[in-house]
């Protein structure tokens, strides 16, 4: 039985296979309508979500399965003090697969160790978000035609942004990737990601605070939100939240085929006036998230 807790739980070949299945689902959705008939997905969301929860639910429904679960800790027995381990054992009696989001780093791992069904990490604190990474990889593959040979800039909250940590980890296994890390000093990429992923894999990277200077060099710009919920101090959040706002003026020197990504939700980081620019890919990412999660559910449930 397989689960997905970190993106490295999947080999490069398995990611390629998931992308291939997702592309086939996009091309031939009718083939997949009954694949998960009588199967149930439990969506256990202890933290707010729009895209991840609803795309998991839509994915299972489009595969012919059913969904159950909760969208906030307060409506589960976690509010009465039940542990993640007991929740996982309980839900294993009712469902075939779990997607779990939790504010505590490592909670989905604890669930996996106690569940008798596959567990998918749908985001754990400031740590990891592997299914967003699969979404991002499918988007890059569809937009750029390859997961090798490009320069990507990550901009914003690189300290708490779990999607950034997971995607950098995933990209470290591909060829000829150059990375710009664009953030305020206070929100720099954690040293464990820098040392254990970038340095260890000899990935070329440049750290800067200057978005405008980096933009002309980029094939992909990955904007992120400053993660208010992870700050200890509201003053720091208010000081940093609008540090980077992508506007049409800032794109004047950008490449014609730049791919602008954002895991969303956005607050102020990308001006809505960019939404109709052909380089804006963030709502394509949203849609791709459903298809790659369909492919992942099929794989973990071992559906042919
Ligand atoms: N990208 C993402 O995780 O969005 P949600 O928080 O809305 O699920």
Coordinates of C-alpha atoms and ligand atoms in Angstrom, one line a residue:
X1 CA 0.0 0.0 0.0
X2 CA 1.4 3.4 -1.1
X3 CA 0.9 6.8 0.5
X4 CA 2.2 10.3 -0.6
X5 CA 3.7 12.3 2.2
X6 CA 6.7 13.9 0.5
X7 CA 7.2 14.5 -3.2
X8 CA 10.3 12.2 -3.1
X9 CA 8.0 9.3 -2.2
X10 CA 7.5 9.2 -6.0
X11 CA 10.3 8.5 -8.4
X12 CA 10.9 10.7 -11.4
X13 CA 9.5 7.8 -13.5
X14 CA 6.3 7.6 -11.4
X15 CA 5.8 11.4 -11.7
X16 CA 6.2 11.0 -15.5
X17 CA 3.6 8.2 -15.4
X18 CA 1.2 10.4 -13.4
X19 CA 1.6 13.3 -15.8
X20 CA 1.0 11.0 -18.7
X21 CA -2.2 9.6 -17.1
X22 CA -3.4 13.2 -16.3
X23 CA -2.9 14.2 -19.9
X24 CA -4.9 11.2 -21.0
X25 CA -7.7 12.1 -18.5
X26 CA -7.7 15.6 -20.1
X27 CA -7.9 14.2 -23.6
X28 CA -10.3 11.3 -22.8
X29 CA -12.3 12.1 -19.7
X30 CA -15.1 9.6 -20.5
X31 CA -12.7 6.7 -20.1
X32 CA -12.3 7.4 -16.4
X33 CA -15.9 8.1 -15.4
X34 CA -16.4 4.8 -13.5
X35 CA -12.9 3.9 -12.5
X36 CA -13.5 4.5 -8.8
X37 CA -17.1 3.4 -8.5
X38 CA -17.9 2.3 -4.9
X39 CA -14.6 3.9 -3.7
X40 CA -14.6 6.6 -1.0
X41 CA -12.2 9.5 -0.5
X42 CA -12.1 11.0 3.0
X43 CA -11.0 14.7 2.9
X44 CA -9.8 15.5 6.4
X45 CA -9.0 19.3 6.4
X46 CA -7.9 20.6 9.8
X47 CA -6.9 23.9 8.0
X48 CA -8.7 26.1 5.5
X49 CA -8.5 25.2 1.8
X50 CA -10.4 26.0 -1.4
X51 CA -8.4 24.4 -4.3
X52 CA -6.9 21.4 -2.6
X53 CA -10.0 20.1 -0.9
X54 CA -12.4 20.9 -3.7
X55 CA -10.1 19.5 -6.4
X56 CA -9.7 16.3 -4.4
X57 CA -13.5 16.0 -4.1
X58 CA -14.1 16.9 -7.7
X59 CA -11.4 14.4 -8.7
X60 CA -13.0 11.5 -6.8
X61 CA -16.5 12.5 -8.0
X62 CA -15.3 12.6 -11.7
X63 CA -13.8 9.1 -11.2
X64 CA -17.3 7.8 -10.2
X65 CA -16.4 7.6 -6.4
X66 CA -17.8 9.3 -3.4
X67 CA -16.4 11.8 -0.8
X68 CA -16.8 12.3 2.9
X69 CA -14.9 14.3 5.5
X70 CA -14.7 17.7 7.2
X71 CA -13.3 21.1 6.3
X72 CA -12.3 22.4 9.7
X73 CA -10.9 20.8 12.8
X74 CA -13.7 22.3 15.0
X75 CA -16.3 20.1 13.3
X76 CA -14.4 16.9 14.0
X77 CA -13.6 15.2 17.3
X78 CA -10.1 16.8 17.1
X79 CA -12.0 19.6 18.9
X80 CA -12.5 17.2 21.8
X81 CA -8.9 16.3 21.9
X82 CA -8.8 13.2 19.6
X83 CA -5.3 12.5 18.2
X84 CA -4.4 12.3 14.5
X85 CA -3.5 8.7 15.0
X86 CA -7.0 7.8 16.4
X87 CA -8.6 9.9 13.7
X88 CA -6.7 8.0 11.0
X89 CA -7.6 4.6 12.5
X90 CA -11.2 5.6 12.7
X91 CA -11.5 7.0 9.1
X92 CA -9.8 3.8 7.8
X93 CA -13.0 2.0 8.8
X94 CA -15.1 4.3 6.6
X95 CA -13.1 5.2 3.5
X96 CA -10.6 3.8 0.9
X97 CA -8.2 6.7 0.8
X98 CA -7.4 9.8 2.9
X99 CA -6.4 13.3 1.8
X100 CA -5.3 15.2 4.9
X101 CA -4.3 18.9 5.5
X102 CA -3.0 19.8 8.9
X103 CA -1.3 22.9 10.5
X104 CA 1.3 20.7 12.2
X105 CA 4.3 19.6 10.2
X106 CA 4.4 15.8 10.1
X107 CA 0.7 15.2 11.0
X108 CA -0.1 13.3 7.7
X109 CA 3.0 11.1 8.4
X110 CA 1.5 10.2 11.7
X111 CA -1.8 9.5 10.0
X112 CA 0.0 7.3 7.5
X113 CA 1.6 5.3 10.3
X114 CA -1.8 4.6 11.8
X115 CA -4.1 4.2 8.9
X116 CA -4.8 1.0 7.0
X117 CA -5.6 2.9 3.8
X118 CA -3.4 5.2 1.7
X119 CA -2.8 8.7 3.0
X120 CA -2.1 11.8 0.9
X121 CA -0.5 14.9 2.4
X122 CA -2.6 17.8 1.3
X123 CA -0.3 20.3 3.0
X124 CA 1.3 20.1 6.5
X125 CA 2.1 23.4 8.1
X126 CA 5.1 25.2 6.5
X127 CA 6.6 21.9 5.5
X128 CA 5.3 20.2 2.3
X129 CA 2.5 20.2 -0.2
X130 CA 3.3 17.3 -2.6
X131 CA 0.0 17.4 -4.6
X132 CA 0.5 21.1 -5.3
X133 CA 3.9 20.1 -6.6
X134 CA 2.4 17.5 -8.9
X135 CA 0.0 20.2 -10.1
X136 CA 2.9 22.5 -10.7
X137 CA 4.9 19.9 -12.6
X138 CA 1.9 19.0 -14.8
X139 CA 1.5 22.7 -15.5
X140 CA 5.2 23.2 -16.3
X141 CA 5.2 20.1 -18.5
X142 CA 2.2 21.3 -20.5
X143 CA 3.3 24.9 -20.8
X144 CA 7.0 24.4 -21.5
X145 CA 7.0 20.9 -23.0
X146 CA 9.6 19.6 -20.6
X147 CA 10.7 19.4 -17.0
X148 CA 14.3 20.1 -17.9
X149 CA 16.3 23.1 -19.1
X150 CA 14.7 26.3 -17.7
X151 CA 15.2 29.1 -15.2
X152 CA 12.6 29.6 -12.6
X153 CA 12.2 32.4 -10.1
X154 CA 10.5 31.8 -6.7
X155 CA 9.2 35.1 -5.3
X156 CA 7.7 36.1 -2.0
X157 CA 7.5 34.0 1.2
X158 CA 10.2 31.4 0.7
X159 CA 10.5 30.7 4.4
X160 CA 6.9 29.5 5.1
X161 CA 5.8 28.7 1.6
X162 CA 5.4 24.9 1.6
X163 CA 4.6 24.8 -2.1
X164 CA 8.1 26.3 -2.8
X165 CA 9.9 23.8 -0.6
X166 CA 8.2 20.8 -2.3
X167 CA 8.6 22.2 -5.8
X168 CA 12.3 23.0 -5.3
X169 CA 12.8 19.5 -4.0
X170 CA 11.1 18.0 -7.0
X171 CA 13.0 20.1 -9.5
X172 CA 16.4 19.1 -8.0
X173 CA 15.9 15.8 -9.8
X174 CA 15.7 17.3 -13.3
X175 CA 18.4 18.5 -15.7
X176 CA 19.7 22.0 -16.2
X177 CA 17.4 23.9 -13.8
X178 CA 18.6 27.3 -12.6
X179 CA 16.7 28.9 -9.7
X180 CA 16.3 32.6 -8.6
X181 CA 15.2 32.9 -4.9
X182 CA 13.6 36.3 -4.6
X183 CA 12.5 37.3 -1.1
X184 CA 13.0 39.8 1.7
X185 CA 15.8 38.9 4.1
X186 CA 13.3 37.7 6.7
X187 CA 11.5 35.3 4.4
X188 CA 14.5 33.6 2.8
X189 CA 14.4 29.9 1.9
X190 CA 15.1 27.8 5.1
X191 CA 18.7 26.6 5.3
X192 CA 17.6 22.9 5.4
X193 CA 16.2 23.3 1.9
X194 CA 19.2 25.2 0.7
X195 CA 21.7 22.7 2.1
X196 CA 19.9 19.4 1.7
X197 CA 18.4 20.1 -1.7
X198 CA 20.1 22.9 -3.7
X199 CA 23.7 22.5 -2.5
X200 CA 23.6 18.7 -2.2
X201 CA 22.3 18.4 -5.8
X202 CA 24.6 21.1 -7.2
X203 CA 21.6 23.2 -8.4
X204 CA 22.6 26.7 -9.6
X205 CA 20.8 29.3 -7.6
X206 CA 20.9 33.1 -7.1
X207 CA 19.5 34.8 -4.0
X208 CA 18.2 38.3 -4.4
X209 CA 15.7 40.8 -3.0
X210 CA 15.1 42.4 -6.5
X211 CA 12.2 41.0 -8.5
X212 CA 12.6 43.5 -11.4
X213 CA 16.2 42.6 -12.0
X214 CA 15.5 38.9 -12.0
X215 CA 12.4 38.9 -14.3
X216 CA 14.1 39.2 -17.7
X217 CA 16.1 36.1 -17.0
X218 CA 13.2 33.9 -16.2
X219 CA 11.3 31.2 -18.1
X220 CA 8.9 30.6 -15.2
X221 CA 8.0 33.1 -12.4
X222 CA 6.4 31.4 -9.3
X223 CA 4.8 34.0 -7.1
X224 CA 3.7 33.2 -3.6
X225 CA 1.6 34.7 -0.8
X226 CA 3.1 35.9 2.5
X227 CA 1.7 33.3 4.8
X228 CA 0.0 35.4 7.5
X229 CA -1.1 32.3 9.5
X230 CA 2.5 31.2 10.1
X231 CA 3.7 34.6 11.5
X232 CA 4.2 35.1 15.3
X233 CA 3.9 38.8 14.9
X234 CA 1.2 40.7 13.0
X235 CA 3.5 43.8 12.7
X236 CA 6.1 41.8 10.7
X237 CA 3.3 40.4 8.5
X238 CA 2.0 43.9 7.7
X239 CA 5.5 45.2 7.0
X240 CA 6.3 42.3 4.5
X241 CA 2.9 41.4 2.9
X242 CA 3.0 43.8 -0.1
X243 CA 6.8 43.7 -0.7
X244 CA 6.3 42.1 -4.1
X245 CA 3.3 43.0 -6.3
X246 CA 3.5 41.8 -10.0
X247 CA 2.1 44.5 -12.3
X248 CA 2.1 44.8 -16.1
X249 CA 4.9 47.5 -15.8
X250 CA 7.2 44.9 -14.1
X251 CA 6.7 42.5 -17.1
X252 CA 8.0 45.0 -19.7
X253 CA 11.4 43.3 -19.9
X254 CA 10.0 39.7 -19.4
X255 CA 10.3 36.9 -22.0
X256 CA 7.3 36.6 -24.4
X257 CA 6.8 33.0 -23.3
X258 CA 7.3 33.5 -19.6
X259 CA 5.0 31.2 -17.6
X260 CA 3.6 33.0 -14.5
X261 CA 2.5 30.6 -11.8
X262 CA 1.1 31.0 -8.3
X263 CA -0.3 28.1 -6.1
X264 CA -3.1 30.5 -5.0
X265 CA -4.8 31.9 -3.0
X266 CA -3.4 35.3 -4.1
X267 CA -3.8 38.3 -1.9
X268 CA -2.0 41.2 -3.5
X269 CA 1.0 39.5 -5.2
X270 CA -0.3 39.5 -8.7
X271 CA -2.4 42.4 -10.0
X272 CA -5.7 41.1 -11.5
X273 CA -4.8 43.2 -14.6
X274 CA -2.3 40.4 -15.4
X275 CA -5.0 37.7 -15.5
X276 CA -5.7 38.2 -19.2
X277 CA -2.1 38.2 -20.2
X278 CA -1.4 35.0 -22.1
X279 CA 1.6 34.4 -19.8
X280 CA -0.7 34.0 -16.7
X281 CA -0.9 30.3 -16.0
X282 CA -2.2 30.3 -12.4
X283 CA -5.8 29.4 -13.3
X284 CA -4.6 26.7 -15.6
X285 CA -2.7 25.4 -12.5
X286 CA -6.0 25.3 -10.6
X287 CA -7.6 23.1 -13.3
X288 CA -4.5 20.9 -13.7
X289 CA -4.7 20.2 -10.0
X290 CA -7.9 18.2 -10.4
X291 CA -6.5 16.1 -13.3
X292 CA -3.3 15.2 -11.5
X293 CA -5.2 14.3 -8.3
X294 CA -7.4 12.0 -10.4
X295 CA -4.2 10.3 -11.7
X296 CA -2.8 10.1 -8.1
X297 CA -6.0 8.6 -6.7
X298 CA -6.0 5.9 -9.4
X299 CA -2.4 5.1 -8.7
X300 CA -2.7 4.9 -4.9
X301 CA -5.9 2.8 -5.2
X302 CA -4.1 0.6 -7.7
X303 CA -6.9 1.1 -10.2
X304 CA -6.0 -0.1 -13.7
Ligands
LIG1 N1 -2.8 25.9 -3.5 C1 -3.6 25.6 -2.4 O1 -3.2 24.8 -1.6 O2 -4.8 26.3 -2.2 P1 -5.8 26.0 -1.1 O3 -5.2 26.5 0.2 O4 -7.0 26.8 -1.4 O5 -6.1 24.6 -1.0

